[in-house]
């Protein structure tokens, strides 16, 4: 009798065990043990031989067994078009304000940032796309005094008629993996990896007559930004993400008073939470 790879009826096993017991005329307890062993052997041998061998599974099957990316729960279906943007704007104004050693600050300014995004779901819960970022900042200081020490022996630095305007722009390719929270269709976490490049321009001017500095440069960056999203409606979602890892390289050329030229090159790598990179946005899933 070949039990490998086949489903053996329970009654058939019991009947054969009973016949063996009657022919051998063994004791009652030994008969029960024999029946139990036959049943256990039949159930075990009826299963495929490689079903209990972890090394027989493929890498994709082992990943699915962890349950982190459960494809059975489709949060973002394949073919979904995703668009959205994050916008931030802030202003400030100081009137005779003192901050530590800086006194009599008279200044005003603003910061503006917009980040549109479009992506396409190439698989369930996975999307690729592009993101653009533009930011502009403006700062005007009418006066500020930087004082060290007392009035007789101390040092005082006066800033008068200072103005700074800076704007940056970049474009990046993004990859997103969505991970539903359990079987929820409303809440999920996601991880966004971006590879981008962009440029920066800035103008600094001060004093009378005006002394000015103009600089321009470029930046290449790689970043990881996990986040949390929640569907407000069937098509609109609110997203919050934060940068936790980044690698960047920048090169800046500076021209002072249209005469002196300087360069600055810098690289940065961090593996920590960047509180300044927290972003809140709205996305549309079409």
Tab-separated table of C-alpha atoms in Angstrom:
chain	number	residue	atom	x	y	z
A	1	UNK	CA	0.000	0.000	0.000
A	2	UNK	CA	1.466	3.352	-1.109
A	3	UNK	CA	0.399	6.253	1.101
A	4	UNK	CA	2.783	8.917	-0.315
A	5	UNK	CA	1.043	11.952	-1.787
A	6	UNK	CA	-2.459	10.411	-1.376
A	7	UNK	CA	-5.382	10.996	0.942
A	8	UNK	CA	-5.979	7.759	2.941
A	9	UNK	CA	-9.520	7.355	4.387
A	10	UNK	CA	-9.672	7.210	8.132
A	11	UNK	CA	-11.988	4.159	8.086
A	12	UNK	CA	-9.577	2.255	5.834
A	13	UNK	CA	-6.707	2.831	8.272
A	14	UNK	CA	-8.802	1.741	11.252
A	15	UNK	CA	-10.039	-1.393	9.478
A	16	UNK	CA	-6.525	-2.516	8.596
A	17	UNK	CA	-5.300	-1.754	12.086
A	18	UNK	CA	-8.113	-3.891	13.540
A	19	UNK	CA	-7.262	-6.795	11.248
A	20	UNK	CA	-3.623	-6.652	12.314
A	21	UNK	CA	-4.657	-6.542	15.947
A	22	UNK	CA	-6.901	-9.641	15.582
A	23	UNK	CA	-4.279	-11.637	13.662
A	24	UNK	CA	-1.466	-10.906	16.077
A	25	UNK	CA	-3.681	-11.200	19.175
A	26	UNK	CA	-1.603	-8.579	20.998
A	27	UNK	CA	-2.686	-7.076	24.219
A	28	UNK	CA	-5.273	-4.299	24.308
A	29	UNK	CA	-2.915	-1.429	25.138
A	30	UNK	CA	-0.466	-2.461	22.453
A	31	UNK	CA	-3.345	-2.591	19.969
A	32	UNK	CA	-4.330	0.995	20.753
A	33	UNK	CA	-0.703	2.081	20.348
A	34	UNK	CA	-0.513	0.311	16.991
A	35	UNK	CA	-3.703	1.998	15.753
A	36	UNK	CA	-2.430	5.409	16.833
A	37	UNK	CA	0.893	4.923	15.090
A	38	UNK	CA	-0.827	3.865	11.872
A	39	UNK	CA	-3.124	6.899	11.897
A	40	UNK	CA	-0.237	9.298	12.599
A	41	UNK	CA	1.885	7.756	9.856
A	42	UNK	CA	-0.940	7.921	7.340
A	43	UNK	CA	-1.709	11.604	8.018
A	44	UNK	CA	1.956	12.567	7.849
A	45	UNK	CA	2.675	10.608	4.687
A	46	UNK	CA	-0.436	11.947	2.974
A	47	UNK	CA	1.126	15.436	2.978
A	48	UNK	CA	3.615	16.490	0.263
A	49	UNK	CA	7.135	15.671	1.319
A	50	UNK	CA	8.526	19.194	0.788
A	51	UNK	CA	5.716	21.094	2.556
A	52	UNK	CA	7.699	21.227	5.821
A	53	UNK	CA	11.024	22.134	4.270
A	54	UNK	CA	11.692	25.915	4.584
A	55	UNK	CA	14.611	25.668	2.189
A	56	UNK	CA	12.251	24.544	-0.589
A	57	UNK	CA	10.440	27.909	-0.571
A	58	UNK	CA	11.427	30.663	-2.961
A	59	UNK	CA	12.616	34.045	-1.713
A	60	UNK	CA	9.299	35.697	-2.650
A	61	UNK	CA	7.361	33.027	-0.727
A	62	UNK	CA	9.522	33.481	2.377
A	63	UNK	CA	8.952	37.264	2.211
A	64	UNK	CA	5.195	36.774	1.939
A	65	UNK	CA	5.253	34.465	4.972
A	66	UNK	CA	6.520	37.353	7.110
A	67	UNK	CA	3.228	39.111	6.404
A	68	UNK	CA	4.702	42.616	6.129
A	69	UNK	CA	3.557	43.053	2.544
A	70	UNK	CA	0.378	41.022	2.482
A	71	UNK	CA	-0.786	41.010	-1.130
A	72	UNK	CA	-4.160	39.603	-0.101
A	73	UNK	CA	-5.113	42.995	1.368
A	74	UNK	CA	-5.066	45.345	-1.631
A	75	UNK	CA	-4.878	48.922	-0.338
A	76	UNK	CA	-3.806	50.649	-3.564
A	77	UNK	CA	-4.803	48.505	-6.581
A	78	UNK	CA	-2.676	48.138	-9.670
A	79	UNK	CA	-3.399	50.830	-12.274
A	80	UNK	CA	-4.261	53.554	-9.720
A	81	UNK	CA	-3.154	57.092	-10.641
A	82	UNK	CA	-1.969	59.151	-7.665
A	83	UNK	CA	-1.650	62.944	-7.669
A	84	UNK	CA	-1.203	65.407	-4.854
A	85	UNK	CA	0.758	68.273	-3.376
A	86	UNK	CA	2.078	69.617	-0.097
A	87	UNK	CA	2.113	73.394	0.439
A	88	UNK	CA	3.525	75.413	3.330
A	89	UNK	CA	3.734	79.167	3.918
A	90	UNK	CA	4.950	81.131	6.920
A	91	UNK	CA	5.710	84.770	7.700
A	92	UNK	CA	7.458	86.603	10.509
A	93	UNK	CA	7.906	90.217	11.610
A	94	UNK	CA	10.081	91.551	14.441
A	95	UNK	CA	9.729	95.007	15.990
A	96	UNK	CA	12.424	96.025	18.482
A	97	UNK	CA	12.866	92.335	19.326
A	98	UNK	CA	15.721	90.871	21.367
A	99	UNK	CA	17.018	87.341	20.898
A	100	UNK	CA	19.856	86.362	23.252
A	101	UNK	CA	22.787	88.659	22.316
A	102	UNK	CA	21.022	90.192	19.305
A	103	UNK	CA	19.074	93.318	20.238
A	104	UNK	CA	16.799	95.873	18.548
A	105	UNK	CA	15.834	93.516	15.721
A	106	UNK	CA	13.698	95.138	13.039
A	107	UNK	CA	12.973	92.538	10.357
A	108	UNK	CA	10.345	90.777	8.295
A	109	UNK	CA	10.256	87.836	5.906
A	110	UNK	CA	8.447	84.785	4.616
A	111	UNK	CA	9.021	81.164	3.570
A	112	UNK	CA	7.052	79.385	0.847
A	113	UNK	CA	7.290	75.747	-0.283
A	114	UNK	CA	5.237	73.634	-2.698
A	115	UNK	CA	5.796	69.975	-3.610
A	116	UNK	CA	3.533	68.433	-6.327
A	117	UNK	CA	3.619	64.687	-6.986
A	118	UNK	CA	2.236	62.240	-9.556
A	119	UNK	CA	2.615	58.450	-9.442
A	120	UNK	CA	1.232	55.265	-10.975
A	121	UNK	CA	0.634	51.934	-9.216
A	122	UNK	CA	2.592	49.353	-11.198
A	123	UNK	CA	1.542	46.602	-8.768
A	124	UNK	CA	-0.878	46.250	-5.887
A	125	UNK	CA	0.327	48.468	-3.016
A	126	UNK	CA	3.368	49.681	-5.018
A	127	UNK	CA	3.769	52.865	-7.086
A	128	UNK	CA	6.460	54.805	-8.931
A	129	UNK	CA	6.361	58.453	-9.999
A	130	UNK	CA	7.972	61.877	-9.919
A	131	UNK	CA	7.962	64.718	-7.396
A	132	UNK	CA	8.916	68.361	-7.804
A	133	UNK	CA	9.887	70.787	-5.048
A	134	UNK	CA	10.101	74.573	-5.170
A	135	UNK	CA	10.834	76.811	-2.197
A	136	UNK	CA	11.467	80.525	-1.783
A	137	UNK	CA	12.528	82.534	1.241
A	138	UNK	CA	12.822	86.286	1.765
A	139	UNK	CA	14.416	88.077	4.700
A	140	UNK	CA	14.774	91.840	5.210
A	141	UNK	CA	16.602	93.220	8.268
A	142	UNK	CA	16.343	96.972	8.733
A	143	UNK	CA	18.519	96.955	11.838
A	144	UNK	CA	19.974	94.614	14.454
A	145	UNK	CA	22.682	94.990	17.114
A	146	UNK	CA	24.954	92.132	18.151
A	147	UNK	CA	26.551	92.954	21.518
A	148	UNK	CA	29.229	91.123	23.518
A	149	UNK	CA	30.276	92.304	26.972
A	150	UNK	CA	29.422	95.627	28.626
A	151	UNK	CA	29.102	99.061	27.021
A	152	UNK	CA	32.681	100.151	27.867
A	153	UNK	CA	34.813	97.113	27.020
A	154	UNK	CA	32.395	95.031	24.958
A	155	UNK	CA	32.049	94.600	21.209
A	156	UNK	CA	29.047	95.684	19.184
A	157	UNK	CA	28.243	94.677	15.596
A	158	UNK	CA	25.512	96.583	13.786
A	159	UNK	CA	23.622	95.134	10.853
A	160	UNK	CA	21.865	97.695	8.668
A	161	UNK	CA	19.805	97.295	5.490
A	162	UNK	CA	20.382	93.572	4.981
A	163	UNK	CA	18.333	91.615	2.478
A	164	UNK	CA	18.433	87.927	1.442
A	165	UNK	CA	16.373	86.198	-1.231
A	166	UNK	CA	16.816	82.489	-1.900
A	167	UNK	CA	14.938	79.966	-3.963
A	168	UNK	CA	15.547	76.273	-4.663
A	169	UNK	CA	14.041	73.837	-7.141
A	170	UNK	CA	14.428	70.091	-7.667
A	171	UNK	CA	12.853	67.069	-9.340
A	172	UNK	CA	13.082	63.484	-8.139
A	173	UNK	CA	11.994	59.980	-9.061
A	174	UNK	CA	10.083	58.241	-6.254
A	175	UNK	CA	9.168	54.667	-5.314
A	176	UNK	CA	6.414	53.948	-2.807
A	177	UNK	CA	5.418	50.786	-0.939
A	178	UNK	CA	2.095	50.853	0.928
A	179	UNK	CA	1.608	48.628	3.981
A	180	UNK	CA	-2.022	48.409	5.188
A	181	UNK	CA	-2.656	48.442	8.918
A	182	UNK	CA	-4.148	44.992	9.302
A	183	UNK	CA	-7.186	44.581	7.081
A	184	UNK	CA	-7.988	48.304	7.120
A	185	UNK	CA	-8.978	49.982	3.863
A	186	UNK	CA	-8.663	53.490	5.345
A	187	UNK	CA	-5.320	53.605	7.193
A	188	UNK	CA	-1.863	52.543	6.025
A	189	UNK	CA	1.797	53.371	6.397
A	190	UNK	CA	4.073	53.873	3.418
A	191	UNK	CA	7.738	54.223	2.662
A	192	UNK	CA	8.938	56.614	-0.036
A	193	UNK	CA	12.438	56.474	-1.529
A	194	UNK	CA	13.451	59.401	-3.735
A	195	UNK	CA	16.437	60.150	-5.956
A	196	UNK	CA	16.569	63.766	-7.088
A	197	UNK	CA	18.623	66.653	-8.395
A	198	UNK	CA	18.054	70.390	-8.370
A	199	UNK	CA	19.522	73.843	-8.164
A	200	UNK	CA	19.601	76.880	-5.908
A	201	UNK	CA	20.001	80.630	-6.383
A	202	UNK	CA	20.428	83.318	-3.743
A	203	UNK	CA	21.093	87.052	-3.503
A	204	UNK	CA	22.479	88.782	-0.401
A	205	UNK	CA	22.785	92.554	-0.148
A	206	UNK	CA	23.728	94.895	2.708
A	207	UNK	CA	24.978	98.370	3.702
A	208	UNK	CA	24.923	101.686	1.878
A	209	UNK	CA	26.298	101.808	-0.770
A	210	UNK	CA	25.065	98.305	-1.446
A	211	UNK	CA	27.453	95.381	-1.257
A	212	UNK	CA	25.994	92.293	-2.821
A	213	UNK	CA	26.674	88.590	-3.228
A	214	UNK	CA	25.117	86.270	-5.791
A	215	UNK	CA	25.393	82.505	-5.628
A	216	UNK	CA	24.101	79.525	-7.556
A	217	UNK	CA	24.632	75.813	-7.303
A	218	UNK	CA	23.225	72.346	-7.680
A	219	UNK	CA	22.344	69.463	-5.335
A	220	UNK	CA	22.025	65.672	-5.739
A	221	UNK	CA	20.214	63.739	-3.022
A	222	UNK	CA	18.883	60.334	-2.019
A	223	UNK	CA	16.290	60.175	0.747
A	224	UNK	CA	13.980	57.817	2.645
A	225	UNK	CA	10.716	59.200	4.030
A	226	UNK	CA	8.231	56.903	5.792
A	227	UNK	CA	4.763	58.226	6.464
A	228	UNK	CA	1.182	57.608	7.528
A	229	UNK	CA	-1.889	58.122	5.338
A	230	UNK	CA	-5.630	58.043	5.909
A	231	UNK	CA	-8.439	58.183	3.364
A	232	UNK	CA	-10.855	61.018	4.155
A	233	UNK	CA	-13.082	59.920	1.259
A	234	UNK	CA	-12.815	57.160	-1.311
A	235	UNK	CA	-10.603	59.374	-3.523
A	236	UNK	CA	-8.896	61.846	-1.154
A	237	UNK	CA	-6.220	60.972	1.411
A	238	UNK	CA	-4.282	62.976	4.001
A	239	UNK	CA	-0.575	62.115	4.251
A	240	UNK	CA	2.103	62.888	6.839
A	241	UNK	CA	5.730	61.907	6.208
A	242	UNK	CA	9.106	62.625	7.746
A	243	UNK	CA	12.679	62.196	6.546
A	244	UNK	CA	14.735	59.665	8.487
A	245	UNK	CA	17.712	59.112	6.182
A	246	UNK	CA	19.390	61.200	3.543
A	247	UNK	CA	22.519	61.453	1.432
A	248	UNK	CA	23.227	64.689	-0.428
A	249	UNK	CA	26.001	66.494	-2.288
A	250	UNK	CA	25.997	70.177	-3.217
A	251	UNK	CA	28.264	72.523	-5.150
A	252	UNK	CA	27.825	76.315	-4.910
A	253	UNK	CA	29.566	79.113	-6.831
A	254	UNK	CA	29.566	82.575	-5.271
A	255	UNK	CA	30.291	85.974	-6.818
A	256	UNK	CA	30.833	88.917	-4.447
A	257	UNK	CA	30.421	92.462	-5.791
A	258	UNK	CA	30.798	91.019	-9.289
A	259	UNK	CA	34.543	90.694	-8.643
A	260	UNK	CA	35.462	87.930	-6.171
A	261	UNK	CA	34.534	84.345	-7.025
A	262	UNK	CA	34.384	81.517	-4.520
A	263	UNK	CA	33.249	77.878	-4.360
A	264	UNK	CA	31.751	75.705	-1.661
A	265	UNK	CA	31.308	71.943	-1.866
A	266	UNK	CA	29.628	69.911	0.822
A	267	UNK	CA	28.298	66.406	1.389
A	268	UNK	CA	25.963	65.165	4.073
A	269	UNK	CA	24.792	61.778	5.302
A	270	UNK	CA	22.388	61.316	8.190
A	271	UNK	CA	20.469	58.419	9.725
A	272	UNK	CA	18.242	60.308	12.128
A	273	UNK	CA	14.794	61.867	12.242
A	274	UNK	CA	14.820	65.299	10.623
A	275	UNK	CA	12.077	67.347	12.299
A	276	UNK	CA	12.489	70.095	9.691
A	277	UNK	CA	11.438	67.697	6.931
A	278	UNK	CA	7.979	66.884	8.282
A	279	UNK	CA	5.482	67.232	5.443
A	280	UNK	CA	1.669	67.271	5.425
A	281	UNK	CA	-0.174	66.979	2.125
A	282	UNK	CA	-3.297	65.922	0.288
A	283	UNK	CA	-3.301	63.174	-2.365
A	284	UNK	CA	-5.949	62.191	-4.891
A	285	UNK	CA	-6.280	58.538	-5.914
A	286	UNK	CA	-7.981	58.462	-9.284
